Amino acid sequence: MRLIDRYLLRQLLGPTLLATAALTGVALLSQSLSALDLMVNQRQSALVFLKVTLLAMPQLINIVLPIALFVAALVALNRLHTEQEIVVAFAGGMSRWRVISPGLRLGATVALLALLMNLFVQPACLRAMRAELFEIRTDLAATLVRPGAFVEPTPGLTVYAQSVDGAGEFLNLFIHQERDGGTATTYTAESGHMATRQGRPVMVMLKGSNQEFSERGVLNYLTFDEYIFDLTSLSRTDERVHYKPSDRYPHELFFPDLQQDWEKRNRLGLLAEGHARIATPLYNIAFMALALGAIIGAGFSRTGYGRRIAVFGAIAAVVRILGFVVQAGAEDAAWMNILQYLVPLAATVFALRTIFRQQVNRTIDISRKPSRTAAAASGNPA
């Protein structure tokens, strides 16, 4: 790679990294706000919250990468053009292809990285996130007790705890259980904690009392130092982790197990997701080409390219929205999957035609009358 090519590539690479980091940060902020209930309602630690947020990053990065490339390329190319560095490159004999090739190579490299993330990294991370969320959702300690609130996890069972300390110990615990036949039992304890005894989930209650009304209305009262309250009926052992289409690997999308009822009913949706994994990296090349077309495709202007940038920005937005529409339509009609590839490819062809529509003019028209300044400098008055 020649020196000027490396220089142009560096000018594009820096803003691309900054734009990607900034947009990913914004996307992570929105993701973290949606997952904030893990800490508030489910009483999970900050480490679990951070893990779930970071596992969503590959999918978020794939979404923001084309936008980051487009914005970064516009910023870098606009500066290079207004400072006449692009003009100097043309005057030095560089063709339009030589000038735009560093940007296209950067777009192709980002597209390849996005493809690898789409095919392998994203499903692996989302599967891990789905498993983590499943464990949180089926966590008995989180669903059974909410500090300061009466919770009814199942009909006939009411649980209350005044607070929970840092070690997961429930303080001032209250459990009221109603059984068939009209009997009711109330348990109170100074503290309690979740445990497993003989493979079964239990609540270990310490220093409390047990009050039970029999069918005849007789009150039985008992104090205890330790009491084991069985929670087996509350554990949902029949639940399994269900992976969404975004969590599946390519072979599961293109060749689903049609013996499974859900996969048979959602076969077209899985196929659309599989084609989208391969087609969406092409938007990185398309958006880079659109940014190049917005600046390189126009003649030099000292006043800037604000109107042209706005037009190409609107075109990029329409192209990406159209891609989402086509992907949604492919879930009902398999033939529309070909359009998932044609939309970014058509945008790339349009941008390249815009760039090469005007040829660079490096000749000097000697038939033109010399200017007054040139004539005075030569000693021949006009």
GROMACS .gro file of C-alpha atoms in nm:
model
  382
    1MET     CA    1   0.000   0.000   0.000
    2ARG     CA    2   0.142   0.337  -0.098
    3LEU     CA    3   0.201   0.624   0.142
    4ILE     CA    4  -0.099   0.827   0.025
    5ASP     CA    5  -0.324   0.521   0.057
    6ARG     CA    6  -0.211   0.463   0.413
    7TYR     CA    7  -0.267   0.830   0.492
    8LEU     CA    8  -0.623   0.825   0.360
    9LEU     CA    9  -0.694   0.500   0.545
   10ARG     CA   10  -0.569   0.651   0.874
   11GLN     CA   11  -0.789   0.955   0.824
   12LEU     CA   12  -1.092   0.726   0.790
   13LEU     CA   13  -0.999   0.471   1.057
   14GLY     CA   14  -0.973   0.712   1.351
   15PRO     CA   15  -1.320   0.868   1.317
   16THR     CA   16  -1.467   0.522   1.249
   17LEU     CA   17  -1.339   0.387   1.580
   18LEU     CA   18  -1.459   0.696   1.768
   19ALA     CA   19  -1.803   0.688   1.605
   20THR     CA   20  -1.838   0.314   1.672
   21ALA     CA   21  -1.745   0.360   2.038
   22ALA     CA   22  -1.984   0.654   2.079
   23LEU     CA   23  -2.282   0.485   1.912
   24THR     CA   24  -2.215   0.157   2.094
   25GLY     CA   25  -2.210   0.349   2.422
   26VAL     CA   26  -2.549   0.501   2.345
   27ALA     CA   27  -2.688   0.160   2.248
   28LEU     CA   28  -2.546   0.004   2.566
   29LEU     CA   29  -2.708   0.278   2.773
   30SER     CA   30  -3.049   0.196   2.629
   31GLN     CA   31  -2.985  -0.176   2.679
   32SER     CA   32  -2.876  -0.122   3.039
   33LEU     CA   33  -3.188   0.082   3.115
   34SER     CA   34  -3.410  -0.199   2.986
   35ALA     CA   35  -3.219  -0.452   3.198
   36LEU     CA   36  -3.221  -0.235   3.510
   37ASP     CA   37  -3.503  -0.443   3.661
   38LEU     CA   38  -3.250  -0.723   3.712
   39MET     CA   39  -3.105  -0.518   3.997
   40VAL     CA   40  -3.427  -0.354   4.116
   41ASN     CA   41  -3.693  -0.626   4.095
   42GLN     CA   42  -3.484  -0.943   4.080
   43ARG     CA   43  -3.223  -0.827   4.335
   44GLN     CA   44  -2.930  -0.930   4.120
   45SER     CA   45  -2.577  -0.804   4.173
   46ALA     CA   46  -2.405  -0.540   3.963
   47LEU     CA   47  -2.181  -0.815   3.822
   48VAL     CA   48  -2.481  -1.003   3.678
   49PHE     CA   49  -2.619  -0.678   3.540
   50LEU     CA   50  -2.285  -0.601   3.371
   51LYS     CA   51  -2.257  -0.955   3.233
   52VAL     CA   52  -2.603  -0.943   3.073
   53THR     CA   53  -2.532  -0.599   2.926
   54LEU     CA   54  -2.196  -0.698   2.777
   55LEU     CA   55  -2.335  -1.020   2.628
   56ALA     CA   56  -2.571  -0.806   2.419
   57MET     CA   57  -2.282  -0.605   2.273
   58PRO     CA   58  -2.213  -0.811   1.954
   59GLN     CA   59  -2.570  -0.764   1.834
   60LEU     CA   60  -2.561  -0.393   1.918
   61ILE     CA   61  -2.226  -0.343   1.745
   62ASN     CA   62  -2.355  -0.506   1.426
   63ILE     CA   63  -2.647  -0.262   1.427
   64VAL     CA   64  -2.440   0.054   1.477
   65LEU     CA   65  -2.140  -0.034   1.257
   66PRO     CA   66  -2.288   0.083   0.922
   67ILE     CA   67  -2.405   0.409   1.081
   68ALA     CA   68  -2.065   0.462   1.242
   69LEU     CA   69  -1.889   0.404   0.910
   70PHE     CA   70  -2.120   0.647   0.731
   71VAL     CA   71  -2.083   0.924   0.989
   72ALA     CA   72  -1.707   0.879   1.025
   73ALA     CA   73  -1.648   0.873   0.650
   74LEU     CA   74  -1.853   1.190   0.602
   75VAL     CA   75  -1.658   1.373   0.873
   76ALA     CA   76  -1.315   1.262   0.748
   77LEU     CA   77  -1.383   1.308   0.376
   78ASN     CA   78  -1.550   1.645   0.424
   79ARG     CA   79  -1.244   1.771   0.610
   80LEU     CA   80  -1.004   1.630   0.349
   81HIS     CA   81  -1.203   1.788   0.067
   82THR     CA   82  -1.252   2.131   0.225
   83GLU     CA   83  -0.880   2.144   0.308
   84GLN     CA   84  -0.813   2.057  -0.059
   85GLU     CA   85  -0.619   1.740   0.019
   86ILE     CA   86  -0.847   1.541  -0.212
   87VAL     CA   87  -0.796   1.807  -0.480
   88VAL     CA   88  -0.420   1.775  -0.442
   89ALA     CA   89  -0.451   1.395  -0.473
   90PHE     CA   90  -0.640   1.436  -0.802
   91ALA     CA   91  -0.392   1.695  -0.924
   92GLY     CA   92  -0.108   1.457  -0.842
   93GLY     CA   93  -0.245   1.204  -1.089
   94MET     CA   94  -0.452   0.980  -0.862
   95SER     CA   95  -0.767   0.835  -1.017
   96ARG     CA   96  -1.101   0.837  -0.844
   97TRP     CA   97  -1.065   0.464  -0.780
   98ARG     CA   98  -0.730   0.521  -0.608
   99VAL     CA   99  -0.884   0.789  -0.387
  100ILE     CA  100  -1.187   0.585  -0.281
  101SER     CA  101  -1.013   0.246  -0.253
  102PRO     CA  102  -0.892   0.297   0.110
  103GLY     CA  103  -1.250   0.370   0.217
  104LEU     CA  104  -1.389   0.070   0.031
  105ARG     CA  105  -1.120  -0.155   0.177
  106LEU     CA  106  -1.211  -0.031   0.524
  107GLY     CA  107  -1.579  -0.097   0.454
  108ALA     CA  108  -1.502  -0.447   0.325
  109THR     CA  109  -1.287  -0.526   0.630
  110VAL     CA  110  -1.561  -0.410   0.867
  111ALA     CA  111  -1.814  -0.614   0.667
  112LEU     CA  112  -1.601  -0.927   0.708
  113LEU     CA  113  -1.572  -0.871   1.084
  114ALA     CA  114  -1.947  -0.811   1.106
  115LEU     CA  115  -2.010  -1.136   0.915
  116LEU     CA  116  -1.795  -1.333   1.158
  117MET     CA  117  -1.977  -1.177   1.454
  118ASN     CA  118  -2.315  -1.249   1.294
  119LEU     CA  119  -2.239  -1.613   1.227
  120PHE     CA  120  -2.050  -1.715   1.541
  121VAL     CA  121  -2.000  -1.450   1.810
  122GLN     CA  122  -2.355  -1.314   1.830
  123PRO     CA  123  -2.535  -1.650   1.876
  124ALA     CA  124  -2.279  -1.765   2.133
  125CYS     CA  125  -2.318  -1.445   2.338
  126LEU     CA  126  -2.696  -1.434   2.310
  127ARG     CA  127  -2.724  -1.800   2.413
  128ALA     CA  128  -2.518  -1.726   2.723
  129MET     CA  129  -2.734  -1.420   2.795
  130ARG     CA  130  -3.054  -1.622   2.748
  131ALA     CA  131  -2.929  -1.887   2.991
  132GLU     CA  132  -2.837  -1.618   3.245
  133LEU     CA  133  -3.180  -1.456   3.215
  134PHE     CA  134  -3.346  -1.798   3.253
  135GLU     CA  135  -3.159  -1.859   3.578
  136ILE     CA  136  -3.262  -1.516   3.703
  137ARG     CA  137  -3.626  -1.567   3.609
  138THR     CA  138  -3.641  -1.908   3.778
  139ASP     CA  139  -3.450  -1.790   4.086
  140LEU     CA  140  -3.674  -1.885   4.380
  141ALA     CA  141  -3.511  -1.634   4.613
  142ALA     CA  142  -3.592  -1.349   4.374
  143THR     CA  143  -3.946  -1.459   4.289
  144LEU     CA  144  -4.045  -1.574   4.638
  145VAL     CA  145  -3.941  -1.276   4.849
  146ARG     CA  146  -3.942  -0.901   4.785
  147PRO     CA  147  -3.821  -0.696   5.081
  148GLY     CA  148  -4.100  -0.495   5.241
  149ALA     CA  149  -4.378  -0.644   5.027
  150PHE     CA  150  -4.627  -0.928   5.063
  151VAL     CA  151  -4.575  -1.171   4.773
  152GLU     CA  152  -4.813  -1.446   4.664
  153PRO     CA  153  -4.602  -1.676   4.440
  154THR     CA  154  -4.882  -1.935   4.423
  155PRO     CA  155  -5.246  -1.933   4.536
  156GLY     CA  156  -5.271  -1.999   4.909
  157LEU     CA  157  -4.912  -1.895   4.989
  158THR     CA  158  -4.810  -1.549   5.112
  159VAL     CA  159  -4.450  -1.455   5.192
  160TYR     CA  160  -4.310  -1.140   5.353
  161ALA     CA  161  -3.962  -1.036   5.462
  162GLN     CA  162  -3.875  -0.701   5.615
  163SER     CA  163  -3.530  -0.682   5.453
  164VAL     CA  164  -3.248  -0.882   5.298
  165ASP     CA  165  -2.887  -0.838   5.408
  166GLY     CA  166  -2.577  -0.859   5.189
  167ALA     CA  167  -2.537  -1.232   5.253
  168GLY     CA  168  -2.886  -1.312   5.121
  169GLU     CA  169  -3.035  -1.362   5.469
  170PHE     CA  170  -3.405  -1.270   5.501
  171LEU     CA  171  -3.486  -1.079   5.821
  172ASN     CA  172  -3.821  -1.088   6.009
  173LEU     CA  173  -3.966  -1.354   5.783
  174PHE     CA  174  -4.341  -1.427   5.761
  175ILE     CA  175  -4.504  -1.715   5.566
  176HIS     CA  176  -4.876  -1.790   5.559
  177GLN     CA  177  -4.993  -2.111   5.390
  178GLU     CA  178  -5.353  -2.222   5.333
  179ARG     CA  179  -5.425  -2.588   5.255
  180ASP     CA  180  -5.720  -2.782   5.124
  181GLY     CA  181  -5.972  -2.855   5.393
  182GLY     CA  182  -5.965  -2.510   5.552
  183THR     CA  183  -5.642  -2.549   5.751
  184ALA     CA  184  -5.394  -2.261   5.760
  185THR     CA  185  -5.042  -2.236   5.897
  186THR     CA  186  -4.847  -1.921   5.979
  187TYR     CA  187  -4.469  -1.923   6.018
  188THR     CA  188  -4.268  -1.637   6.166
  189ALA     CA  189  -3.894  -1.631   6.210
  190GLU     CA  190  -3.622  -1.385   6.298
  191SER     CA  191  -3.427  -1.484   5.985
  192GLY     CA  192  -3.414  -1.735   5.702
  193HIS     CA  193  -3.224  -1.827   5.390
  194MET     CA  194  -3.256  -2.038   5.077
  195ALA     CA  195  -3.081  -2.377   5.070
  196THR     CA  196  -3.090  -2.719   4.909
  197ARG     CA  197  -3.157  -3.030   5.114
  198GLN     CA  198  -3.145  -3.374   4.948
  199GLY     CA  199  -3.163  -3.207   4.607
  200ARG     CA  200  -3.476  -3.009   4.691
  201PRO     CA  201  -3.505  -2.630   4.735
  202VAL     CA  202  -3.603  -2.531   5.090
  203MET     CA  203  -3.633  -2.222   5.308
  204VAL     CA  204  -3.436  -2.261   5.633
  205MET     CA  205  -3.614  -2.058   5.902
  206LEU     CA  206  -3.429  -1.975   6.225
  207LYS     CA  207  -3.565  -1.882   6.572
  208GLY     CA  208  -3.935  -1.858   6.507
  209SER     CA  209  -4.277  -1.998   6.572
  210ASN     CA  210  -4.543  -2.203   6.396
  211GLN     CA  211  -4.916  -2.137   6.441
  212GLU     CA  212  -5.167  -2.375   6.282
  213PHE     CA  213  -5.547  -2.381   6.288
  214SER     CA  214  -5.690  -2.729   6.249
  215GLU     CA  215  -6.020  -2.812   6.083
  216ARG     CA  216  -6.187  -2.802   6.426
  217GLY     CA  217  -6.060  -2.452   6.493
  218VAL     CA  218  -5.796  -2.564   6.744
  219LEU     CA  219  -5.478  -2.351   6.753
  220ASN     CA  220  -5.150  -2.540   6.765
  221TYR     CA  221  -4.852  -2.326   6.861
  222LEU     CA  222  -4.490  -2.437   6.832
  223THR     CA  223  -4.158  -2.257   6.867
  224PHE     CA  224  -3.844  -2.373   6.690
  225ASP     CA  225  -3.479  -2.292   6.652
  226GLU     CA  226  -3.471  -2.421   6.295
  227TYR     CA  227  -3.751  -2.518   6.060
  228ILE     CA  228  -3.725  -2.646   5.701
  229PHE     CA  229  -3.999  -2.517   5.471
  230ASP     CA  230  -4.019  -2.725   5.152
  231LEU     CA  231  -4.030  -2.524   4.825
  232THR     CA  232  -4.039  -2.815   4.581
  233SER     CA  233  -4.389  -2.723   4.465
  234LEU     CA  234  -4.264  -2.379   4.360
  235SER     CA  235  -3.967  -2.495   4.153
  236ARG     CA  236  -4.044  -2.516   3.782
  237THR     CA  237  -3.835  -2.814   3.679
  238ASP     CA  238  -4.022  -2.865   3.351
  239GLU     CA  239  -3.914  -2.529   3.203
  240ARG     CA  240  -3.637  -2.520   2.945
  241VAL     CA  241  -3.440  -2.240   2.784
  242HIS     CA  242  -3.601  -2.138   2.455
  243TYR     CA  243  -3.368  -1.982   2.201
  244LYS     CA  244  -3.501  -1.706   1.976
  245PRO     CA  245  -3.400  -1.689   1.607
  246SER     CA  246  -3.132  -1.431   1.693
  247ASP     CA  247  -2.974  -1.683   1.935
  248ARG     CA  248  -2.935  -1.964   1.682
  249TYR     CA  249  -2.636  -2.068   1.475
  250PRO     CA  250  -2.655  -2.060   1.092
  251HIS     CA  251  -2.710  -2.435   1.052
  252GLU     CA  252  -3.006  -2.414   1.291
  253LEU     CA  253  -3.155  -2.131   1.085
  254PHE     CA  254  -3.111  -2.280   0.739
  255PHE     CA  255  -3.177  -2.643   0.841
  256PRO     CA  256  -3.426  -2.635   1.132
  257ASP     CA  257  -3.553  -2.949   1.297
  258LEU     CA  258  -3.897  -2.977   1.138
  259GLN     CA  259  -3.992  -3.248   1.389
  260GLN     CA  260  -4.024  -2.966   1.644
  261ASP     CA  261  -4.360  -2.791   1.626
  262TRP     CA  262  -4.225  -2.440   1.696
  263GLU     CA  263  -3.951  -2.466   1.435
  264LYS     CA  264  -4.195  -2.605   1.179
  265ARG     CA  265  -4.434  -2.313   1.234
  266ASN     CA  266  -4.153  -2.054   1.222
  267ARG     CA  267  -3.950  -2.205   0.938
  268LEU     CA  268  -3.976  -1.894   0.717
  269GLY     CA  269  -3.881  -1.668   1.006
  270LEU     CA  270  -3.570  -1.875   1.076
  271LEU     CA  271  -3.477  -1.867   0.708
  272ALA     CA  272  -3.520  -1.488   0.694
  273GLU     CA  273  -3.297  -1.450   0.999
  274GLY     CA  274  -3.031  -1.671   0.840
  275HIS     CA  275  -3.021  -1.464   0.520
  276ALA     CA  276  -3.021  -1.143   0.724
  277ARG     CA  277  -2.707  -1.261   0.909
  278ILE     CA  278  -2.525  -1.284   0.574
  279ALA     CA  279  -2.680  -0.980   0.405
  280THR     CA  280  -2.656  -0.716   0.680
  281PRO     CA  281  -2.272  -0.691   0.668
  282LEU     CA  282  -2.313  -0.563   0.310
  283TYR     CA  283  -2.461  -0.242   0.453
  284ASN     CA  284  -2.114  -0.152   0.581
  285ILE     CA  285  -1.986  -0.141   0.223
  286ALA     CA  286  -2.302   0.032   0.099
  287PHE     CA  287  -2.290   0.306   0.363
  288MET     CA  288  -1.919   0.366   0.303
  289ALA     CA  289  -1.989   0.395  -0.072
  290LEU     CA  290  -2.274   0.640  -0.003
  291ALA     CA  291  -2.046   0.855   0.212
  292LEU     CA  292  -1.782   0.852  -0.063
  293GLY     CA  293  -2.048   0.942  -0.318
  294ALA     CA  294  -2.166   1.235  -0.108
  295ILE     CA  295  -1.819   1.395  -0.104
  296ILE     CA  296  -1.606   1.252  -0.385
  297GLY     CA  297  -1.897   1.243  -0.629
  298ALA     CA  298  -1.931   1.622  -0.616
  299GLY     CA  299  -1.699   1.889  -0.743
  300PHE     CA  300  -1.483   2.094  -0.512
  301SER     CA  301  -1.679   2.351  -0.311
  302ARG     CA  302  -1.544   2.600  -0.058
  303THR     CA  303  -1.888   2.639   0.097
  304GLY     CA  304  -1.907   2.274   0.202
  305TYR     CA  305  -2.138   1.988   0.116
  306GLY     CA  306  -2.417   2.030   0.371
  307ARG     CA  307  -2.707   1.986   0.128
  308ARG     CA  308  -2.546   1.690  -0.048
  309ILE     CA  309  -2.464   1.523   0.285
  310ALA     CA  310  -2.826   1.567   0.395
  311VAL     CA  311  -2.953   1.408   0.072
  312PHE     CA  312  -2.719   1.108   0.098
  313GLY     CA  313  -2.798   1.075   0.469
  314ALA     CA  314  -3.168   1.050   0.382
  315ILE     CA  315  -3.085   0.791   0.115
  316ALA     CA  316  -2.888   0.585   0.368
  317ALA     CA  317  -3.177   0.599   0.616
  318VAL     CA  318  -3.427   0.490   0.349
  319VAL     CA  319  -3.199   0.204   0.241
  320ARG     CA  320  -3.165   0.070   0.595
  321ILE     CA  321  -3.537   0.101   0.670
  322LEU     CA  322  -3.612  -0.075   0.343
  323GLY     CA  323  -3.378  -0.354   0.454
  324PHE     CA  324  -3.577  -0.401   0.775
  325VAL     CA  325  -3.903  -0.402   0.578
  326VAL     CA  326  -3.770  -0.665   0.337
  327GLN     CA  327  -3.649  -0.884   0.624
  328ALA     CA  328  -3.993  -0.865   0.787
  329GLY     CA  329  -4.159  -0.949   0.455
  330ALA     CA  330  -3.929  -1.248   0.407
  331GLU     CA  331  -4.082  -1.406   0.718
  332ASP     CA  332  -4.400  -1.455   0.513
  333ALA     CA  333  -4.257  -1.503   0.162
  334ALA     CA  334  -3.930  -1.689   0.111
  335TRP     CA  335  -3.864  -1.533  -0.233
  336MET     CA  336  -3.811  -1.192  -0.067
  337ASN     CA  337  -3.485  -1.318   0.085
  338ILE     CA  338  -3.310  -1.234  -0.242
  339LEU     CA  339  -3.410  -0.871  -0.184
  340GLN     CA  340  -3.213  -0.872   0.142
  341TYR     CA  341  -2.898  -0.888  -0.073
  342LEU     CA  342  -3.022  -0.667  -0.356
  343VAL     CA  343  -3.103  -0.365  -0.134
  344PRO     CA  344  -2.744  -0.301  -0.007
  345LEU     CA  345  -2.593  -0.403  -0.341
  346ALA     CA  346  -2.819  -0.159  -0.528
  347ALA     CA  347  -2.720   0.121  -0.287
  348THR     CA  348  -2.351   0.042  -0.347
  349VAL     CA  349  -2.394   0.048  -0.726
  350PHE     CA  350  -2.584   0.377  -0.705
  351ALA     CA  351  -2.310   0.536  -0.495
  352LEU     CA  352  -2.029   0.415  -0.724
  353ARG     CA  353  -2.210   0.544  -1.032
  354THR     CA  354  -2.239   0.881  -0.860
  355ILE     CA  355  -1.866   0.883  -0.793
  356PHE     CA  356  -1.756   0.786  -1.146
  357ARG     CA  357  -2.018   0.988  -1.329
  358GLN     CA  358  -1.787   1.290  -1.350
  359GLN     CA  359  -1.436   1.240  -1.474
  360VAL     CA  360  -1.146   1.426  -1.322
  361ASN     CA  361  -1.022   1.700  -1.558
  362ARG     CA  362  -0.646   1.745  -1.531
  363THR     CA  363  -0.593   1.932  -1.864
  364ILE     CA  364  -0.550   2.305  -1.901
  365ASP     CA  365  -0.752   2.480  -2.171
  366ILE     CA  366  -0.490   2.693  -2.355
  367SER     CA  367  -0.756   2.849  -2.578
  368ARG     CA  368  -0.898   3.045  -2.288
  369LYS     CA  369  -0.800   3.413  -2.262
  370PRO     CA  370  -0.539   3.470  -1.995
  371SER     CA  371  -0.656   3.659  -1.694
  372ARG     CA  372  -0.547   4.015  -1.621
  373THR     CA  373  -0.320   3.893  -1.344
  374ALA     CA  374  -0.150   3.638  -1.567
  375ALA     CA  375  -0.111   3.892  -1.847
  376ALA     CA  376   0.043   4.149  -1.617
  377ALA     CA  377   0.280   3.890  -1.477
  378SER     CA  378   0.395   3.801  -1.827
  379GLY     CA  379   0.449   4.169  -1.922
  380ASN     CA  380   0.188   4.155  -2.202
  381PRO     CA  381  -0.110   4.374  -2.126
  382ALA     CA  382  -0.443   4.226  -2.223
   0.00000   0.00000   0.00000
